[in-house]
CSV table of C-alpha atoms in Angstrom, one decimal:
chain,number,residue,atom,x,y,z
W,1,UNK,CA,0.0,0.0,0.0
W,2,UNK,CA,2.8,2.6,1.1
W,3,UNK,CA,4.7,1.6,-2.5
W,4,UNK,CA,1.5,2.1,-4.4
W,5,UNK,CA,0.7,5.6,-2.5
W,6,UNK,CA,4.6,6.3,-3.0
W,7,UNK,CA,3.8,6.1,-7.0
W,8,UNK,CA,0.6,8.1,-6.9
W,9,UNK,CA,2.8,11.0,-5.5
W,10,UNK,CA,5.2,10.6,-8.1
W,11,UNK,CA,2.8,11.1,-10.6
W,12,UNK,CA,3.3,14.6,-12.7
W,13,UNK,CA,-0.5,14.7,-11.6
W,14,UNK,CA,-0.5,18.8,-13.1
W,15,UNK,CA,1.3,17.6,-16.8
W,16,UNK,CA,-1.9,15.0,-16.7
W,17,UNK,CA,-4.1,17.7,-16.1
W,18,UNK,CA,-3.1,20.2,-18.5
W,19,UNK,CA,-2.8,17.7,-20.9
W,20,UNK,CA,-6.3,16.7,-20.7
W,21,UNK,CA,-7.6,20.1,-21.0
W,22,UNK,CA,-5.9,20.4,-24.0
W,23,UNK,CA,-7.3,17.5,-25.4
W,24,UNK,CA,-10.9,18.4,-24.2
W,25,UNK,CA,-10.6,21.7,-25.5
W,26,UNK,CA,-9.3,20.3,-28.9
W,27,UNK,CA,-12.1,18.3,-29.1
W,28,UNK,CA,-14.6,20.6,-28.1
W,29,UNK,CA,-13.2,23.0,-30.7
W,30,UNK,CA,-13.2,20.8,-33.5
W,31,UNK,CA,-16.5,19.6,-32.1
W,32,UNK,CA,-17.8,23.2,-32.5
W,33,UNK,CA,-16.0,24.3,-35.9
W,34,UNK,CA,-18.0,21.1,-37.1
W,35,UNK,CA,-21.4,22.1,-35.8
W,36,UNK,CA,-21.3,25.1,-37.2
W,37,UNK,CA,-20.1,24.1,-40.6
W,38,UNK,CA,-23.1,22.1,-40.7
W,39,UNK,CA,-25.6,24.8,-39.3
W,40,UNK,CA,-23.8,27.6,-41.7
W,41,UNK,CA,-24.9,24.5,-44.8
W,42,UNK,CA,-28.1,23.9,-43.7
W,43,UNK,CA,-28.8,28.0,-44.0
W,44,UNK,CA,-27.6,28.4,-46.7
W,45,UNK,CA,-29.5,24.9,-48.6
W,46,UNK,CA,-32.6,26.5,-46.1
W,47,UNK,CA,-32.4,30.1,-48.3
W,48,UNK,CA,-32.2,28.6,-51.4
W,49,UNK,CA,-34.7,25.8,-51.1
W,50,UNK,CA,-36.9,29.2,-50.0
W,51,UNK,CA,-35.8,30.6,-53.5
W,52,UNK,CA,-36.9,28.3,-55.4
W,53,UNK,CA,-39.9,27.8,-54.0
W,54,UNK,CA,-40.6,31.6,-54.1
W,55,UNK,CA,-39.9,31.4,-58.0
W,56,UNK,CA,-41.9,28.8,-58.1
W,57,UNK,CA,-45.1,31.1,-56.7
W,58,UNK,CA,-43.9,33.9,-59.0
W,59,UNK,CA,-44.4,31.8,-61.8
W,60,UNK,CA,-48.0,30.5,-60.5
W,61,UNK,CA,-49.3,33.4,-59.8
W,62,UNK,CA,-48.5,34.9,-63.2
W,63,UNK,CA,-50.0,31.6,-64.8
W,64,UNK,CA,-53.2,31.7,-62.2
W,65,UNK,CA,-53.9,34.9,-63.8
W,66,UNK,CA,-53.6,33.7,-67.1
W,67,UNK,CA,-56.0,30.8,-66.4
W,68,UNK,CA,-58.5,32.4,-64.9
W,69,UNK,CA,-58.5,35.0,-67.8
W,70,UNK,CA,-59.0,32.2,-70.2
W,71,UNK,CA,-61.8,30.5,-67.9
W,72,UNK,CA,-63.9,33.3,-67.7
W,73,UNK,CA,-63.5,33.8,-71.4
W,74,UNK,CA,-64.9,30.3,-71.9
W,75,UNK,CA,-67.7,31.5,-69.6
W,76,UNK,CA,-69.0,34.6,-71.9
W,77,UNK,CA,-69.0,31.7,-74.2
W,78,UNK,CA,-71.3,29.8,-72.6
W,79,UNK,CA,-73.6,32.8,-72.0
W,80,UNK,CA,-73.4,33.8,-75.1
W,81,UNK,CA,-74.3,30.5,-76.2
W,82,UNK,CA,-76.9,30.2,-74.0
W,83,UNK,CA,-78.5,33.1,-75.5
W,84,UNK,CA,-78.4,32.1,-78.7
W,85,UNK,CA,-80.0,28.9,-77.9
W,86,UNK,CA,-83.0,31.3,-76.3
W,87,UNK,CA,-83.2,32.9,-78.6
W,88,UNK,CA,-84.5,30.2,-80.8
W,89,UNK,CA,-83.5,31.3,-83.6
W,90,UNK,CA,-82.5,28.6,-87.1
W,91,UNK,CA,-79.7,31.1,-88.3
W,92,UNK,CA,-78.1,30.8,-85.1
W,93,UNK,CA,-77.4,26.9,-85.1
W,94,UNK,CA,-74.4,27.3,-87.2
W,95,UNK,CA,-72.7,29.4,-84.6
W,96,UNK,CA,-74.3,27.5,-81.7
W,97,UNK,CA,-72.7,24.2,-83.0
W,98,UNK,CA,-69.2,25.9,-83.7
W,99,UNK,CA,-69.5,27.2,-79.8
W,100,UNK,CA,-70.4,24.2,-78.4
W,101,UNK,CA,-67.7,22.2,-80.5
W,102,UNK,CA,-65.3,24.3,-79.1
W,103,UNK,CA,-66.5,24.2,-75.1
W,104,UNK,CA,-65.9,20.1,-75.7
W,105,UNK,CA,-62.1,20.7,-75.5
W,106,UNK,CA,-60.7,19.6,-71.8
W,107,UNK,CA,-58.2,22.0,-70.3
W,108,UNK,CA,-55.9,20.9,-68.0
W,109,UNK,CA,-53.6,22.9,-66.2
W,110,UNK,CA,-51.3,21.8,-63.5
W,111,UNK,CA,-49.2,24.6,-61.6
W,112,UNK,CA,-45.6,23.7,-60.7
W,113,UNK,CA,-45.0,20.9,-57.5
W,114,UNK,CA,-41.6,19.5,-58.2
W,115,UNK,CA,-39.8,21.4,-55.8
W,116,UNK,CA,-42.0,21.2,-53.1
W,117,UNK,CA,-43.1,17.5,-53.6
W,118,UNK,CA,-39.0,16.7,-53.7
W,119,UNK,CA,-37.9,18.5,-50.5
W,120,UNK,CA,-41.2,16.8,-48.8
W,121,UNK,CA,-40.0,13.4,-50.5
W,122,UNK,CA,-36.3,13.3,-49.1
W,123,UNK,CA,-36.9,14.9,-46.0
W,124,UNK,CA,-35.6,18.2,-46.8
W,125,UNK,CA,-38.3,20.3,-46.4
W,126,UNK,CA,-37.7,20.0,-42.3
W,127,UNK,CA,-34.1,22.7,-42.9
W,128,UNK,CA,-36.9,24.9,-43.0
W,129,UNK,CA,-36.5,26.1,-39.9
W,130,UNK,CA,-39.7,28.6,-39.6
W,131,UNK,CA,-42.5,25.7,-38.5
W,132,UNK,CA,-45.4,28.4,-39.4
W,133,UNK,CA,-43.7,29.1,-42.4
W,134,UNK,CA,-43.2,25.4,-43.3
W,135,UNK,CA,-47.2,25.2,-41.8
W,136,UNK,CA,-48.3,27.9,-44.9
W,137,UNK,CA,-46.3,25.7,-47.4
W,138,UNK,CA,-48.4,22.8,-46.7
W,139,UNK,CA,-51.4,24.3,-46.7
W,140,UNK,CA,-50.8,25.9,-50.3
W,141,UNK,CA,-49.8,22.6,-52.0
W,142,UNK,CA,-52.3,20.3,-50.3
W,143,UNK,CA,-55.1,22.9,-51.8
W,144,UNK,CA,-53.7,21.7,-55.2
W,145,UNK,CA,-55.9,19.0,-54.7
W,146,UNK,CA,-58.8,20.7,-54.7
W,147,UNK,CA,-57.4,22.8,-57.7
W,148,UNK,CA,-57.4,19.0,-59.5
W,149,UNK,CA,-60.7,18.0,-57.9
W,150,UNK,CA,-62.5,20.9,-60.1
W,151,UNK,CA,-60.7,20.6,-62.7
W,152,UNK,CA,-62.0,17.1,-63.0
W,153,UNK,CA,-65.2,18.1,-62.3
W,154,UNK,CA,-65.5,20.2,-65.5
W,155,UNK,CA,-63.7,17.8,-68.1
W,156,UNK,CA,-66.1,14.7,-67.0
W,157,UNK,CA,-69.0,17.3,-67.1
W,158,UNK,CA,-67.6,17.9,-70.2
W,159,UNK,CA,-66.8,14.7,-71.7
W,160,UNK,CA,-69.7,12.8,-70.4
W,161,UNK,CA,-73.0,15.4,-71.6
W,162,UNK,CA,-71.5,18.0,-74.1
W,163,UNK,CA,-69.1,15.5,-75.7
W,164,UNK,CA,-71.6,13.1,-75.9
W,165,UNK,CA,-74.1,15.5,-77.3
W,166,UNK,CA,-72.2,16.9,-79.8
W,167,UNK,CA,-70.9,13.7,-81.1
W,168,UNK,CA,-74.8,12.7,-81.4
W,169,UNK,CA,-75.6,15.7,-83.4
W,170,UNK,CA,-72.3,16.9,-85.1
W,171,UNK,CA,-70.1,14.9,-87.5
W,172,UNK,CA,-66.9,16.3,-86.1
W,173,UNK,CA,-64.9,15.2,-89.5
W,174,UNK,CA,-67.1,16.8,-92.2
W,175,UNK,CA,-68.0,20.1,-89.8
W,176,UNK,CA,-71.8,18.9,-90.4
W,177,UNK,CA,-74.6,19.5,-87.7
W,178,UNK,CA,-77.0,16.3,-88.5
W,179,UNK,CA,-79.7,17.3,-86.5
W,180,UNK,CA,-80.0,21.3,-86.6
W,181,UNK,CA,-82.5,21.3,-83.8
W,182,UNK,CA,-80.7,19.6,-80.8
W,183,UNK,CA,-78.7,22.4,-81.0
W,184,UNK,CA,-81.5,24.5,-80.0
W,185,UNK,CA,-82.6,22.2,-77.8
W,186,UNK,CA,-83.2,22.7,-73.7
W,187,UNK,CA,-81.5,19.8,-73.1
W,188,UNK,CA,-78.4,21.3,-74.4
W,189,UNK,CA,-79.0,24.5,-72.4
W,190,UNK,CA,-79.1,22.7,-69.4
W,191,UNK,CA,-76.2,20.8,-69.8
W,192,UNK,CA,-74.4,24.5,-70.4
W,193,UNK,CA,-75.5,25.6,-67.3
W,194,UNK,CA,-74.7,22.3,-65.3
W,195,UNK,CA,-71.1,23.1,-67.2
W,196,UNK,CA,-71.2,27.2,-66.1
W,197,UNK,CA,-71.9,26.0,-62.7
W,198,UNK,CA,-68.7,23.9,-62.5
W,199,UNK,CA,-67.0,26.6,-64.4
W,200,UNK,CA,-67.8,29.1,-61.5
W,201,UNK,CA,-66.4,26.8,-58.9
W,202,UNK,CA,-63.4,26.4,-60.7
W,203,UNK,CA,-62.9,29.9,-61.0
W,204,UNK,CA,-63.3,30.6,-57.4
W,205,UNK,CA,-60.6,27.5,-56.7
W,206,UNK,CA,-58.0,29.3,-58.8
W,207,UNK,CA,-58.6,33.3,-57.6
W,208,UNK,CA,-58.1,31.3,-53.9
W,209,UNK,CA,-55.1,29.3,-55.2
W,210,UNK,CA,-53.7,32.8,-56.6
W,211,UNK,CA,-54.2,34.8,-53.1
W,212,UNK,CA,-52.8,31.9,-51.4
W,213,UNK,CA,-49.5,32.1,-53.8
W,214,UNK,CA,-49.8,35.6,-53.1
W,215,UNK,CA,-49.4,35.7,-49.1
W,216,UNK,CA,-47.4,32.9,-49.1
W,217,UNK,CA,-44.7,34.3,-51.7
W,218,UNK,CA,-44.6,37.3,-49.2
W,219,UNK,CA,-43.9,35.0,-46.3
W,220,UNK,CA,-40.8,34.0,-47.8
W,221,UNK,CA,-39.4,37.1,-49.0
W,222,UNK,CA,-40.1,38.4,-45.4
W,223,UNK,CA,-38.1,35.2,-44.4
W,224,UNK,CA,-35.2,36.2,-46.9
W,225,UNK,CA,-34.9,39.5,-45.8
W,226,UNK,CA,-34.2,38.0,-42.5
């Protein structure tokens, strides 16, 4: 016992210390240098995943415009079809086909999900540090869904009574009504306003999309400016 406590007072016990501390701090250095390489990364992929996506909404709310412009033309369409068809009028069935013709062709529009869908899909989309922020994201893309839902609600309208119709009464090859007075019909009337109807909804989906790309594109830049 007195040779092993002899030792322990031989023992450079301060060199031990010192030299420990110097590891530990080397190690917590490096330790730190490390962490925030990594956070200094993930800021800088977080601003331009933000960038992206806020190009993204600059692009969709441009296009949303552009849709909705074009949907409410093909509404006046269908008013002024419907008119014509009030009218009852026989020199108006040329017209009246050529209108309803036209309101067969589907549109389909789908606005830009890549980047979001790919950050959500590899896990990425959590370097987004702002949860409310992240919260707003989510919200926009899910209401895509409802964006698809009316779409599809108009082209089955679409291709299930008008297309049907017209393919009844219209030889789409020759550019030949064969039966002048469906066209005048109240059967086709209603089926254009079951089709306005949808039209409206569709409408009110998109101006809701584009205020939501709106507020949300400012969210970011606020973020950005951070």
């Amino acid at each position: 016992m007195k040779k092993f406590l002899a030792r322990l007072q031989q023992i450079d016990w301060l060199n031990y210390f010192i030299e420990f501390i110097i590891v530990f701090l080397g190690i917590t250095i490096a330790f730190y240098i490390n962490q925030r390489a990594d956070e200094q990364k993930s800021l800088a992929l977080e601003k331009t995943y933000l960038q992206m996506i806020h190009e993204d909404l600059s692009v969709d709310s441009v296009e949303n415009l552009q849709i909705i412009d074009f949907f409410e033309q093909g509404i006046a369409n269908l008013k002024k079809t419907s008119r014509l068809i009030g009218s009852g009028q026989s020199e108006d069935i040329d017209s009246i086909a050529y209108r309803v013709s036209k309101l067969t062709e589907p549109v389909n529009y789908h606005p830009d999900v890549q980047t979001y869908h790919s950050l959500v899909e590899n896990g990425e989309i959590l370097l987004i540090s702002n949860l409310d922020l992240r919260r707003r994201m989510a919200q926009y893309y899910a209401y895509y869904e409802t964006l698809d839902a009316r779409h599809e609600e108009v082209n089955t309208l679409k291709r299930q009574k008008l297309f049907a119709f017209v393919s009844k009464h219209y030889d789409w090859t020759t550019k030949k009504i064969i039966n002048p007075s469906a066209f005048l019909s109240i059967e086709l009337k209603n089926t254009l306003y079951d089709i306005h109807t949808k039209e409206i909804q569709r409408i009110h989906a998109y101006r809701k999309a584009s205020k939501l790309a709106d507020g949300l594109r400012a969210n970011i830049s606020e973020e950005l400016e951070q």
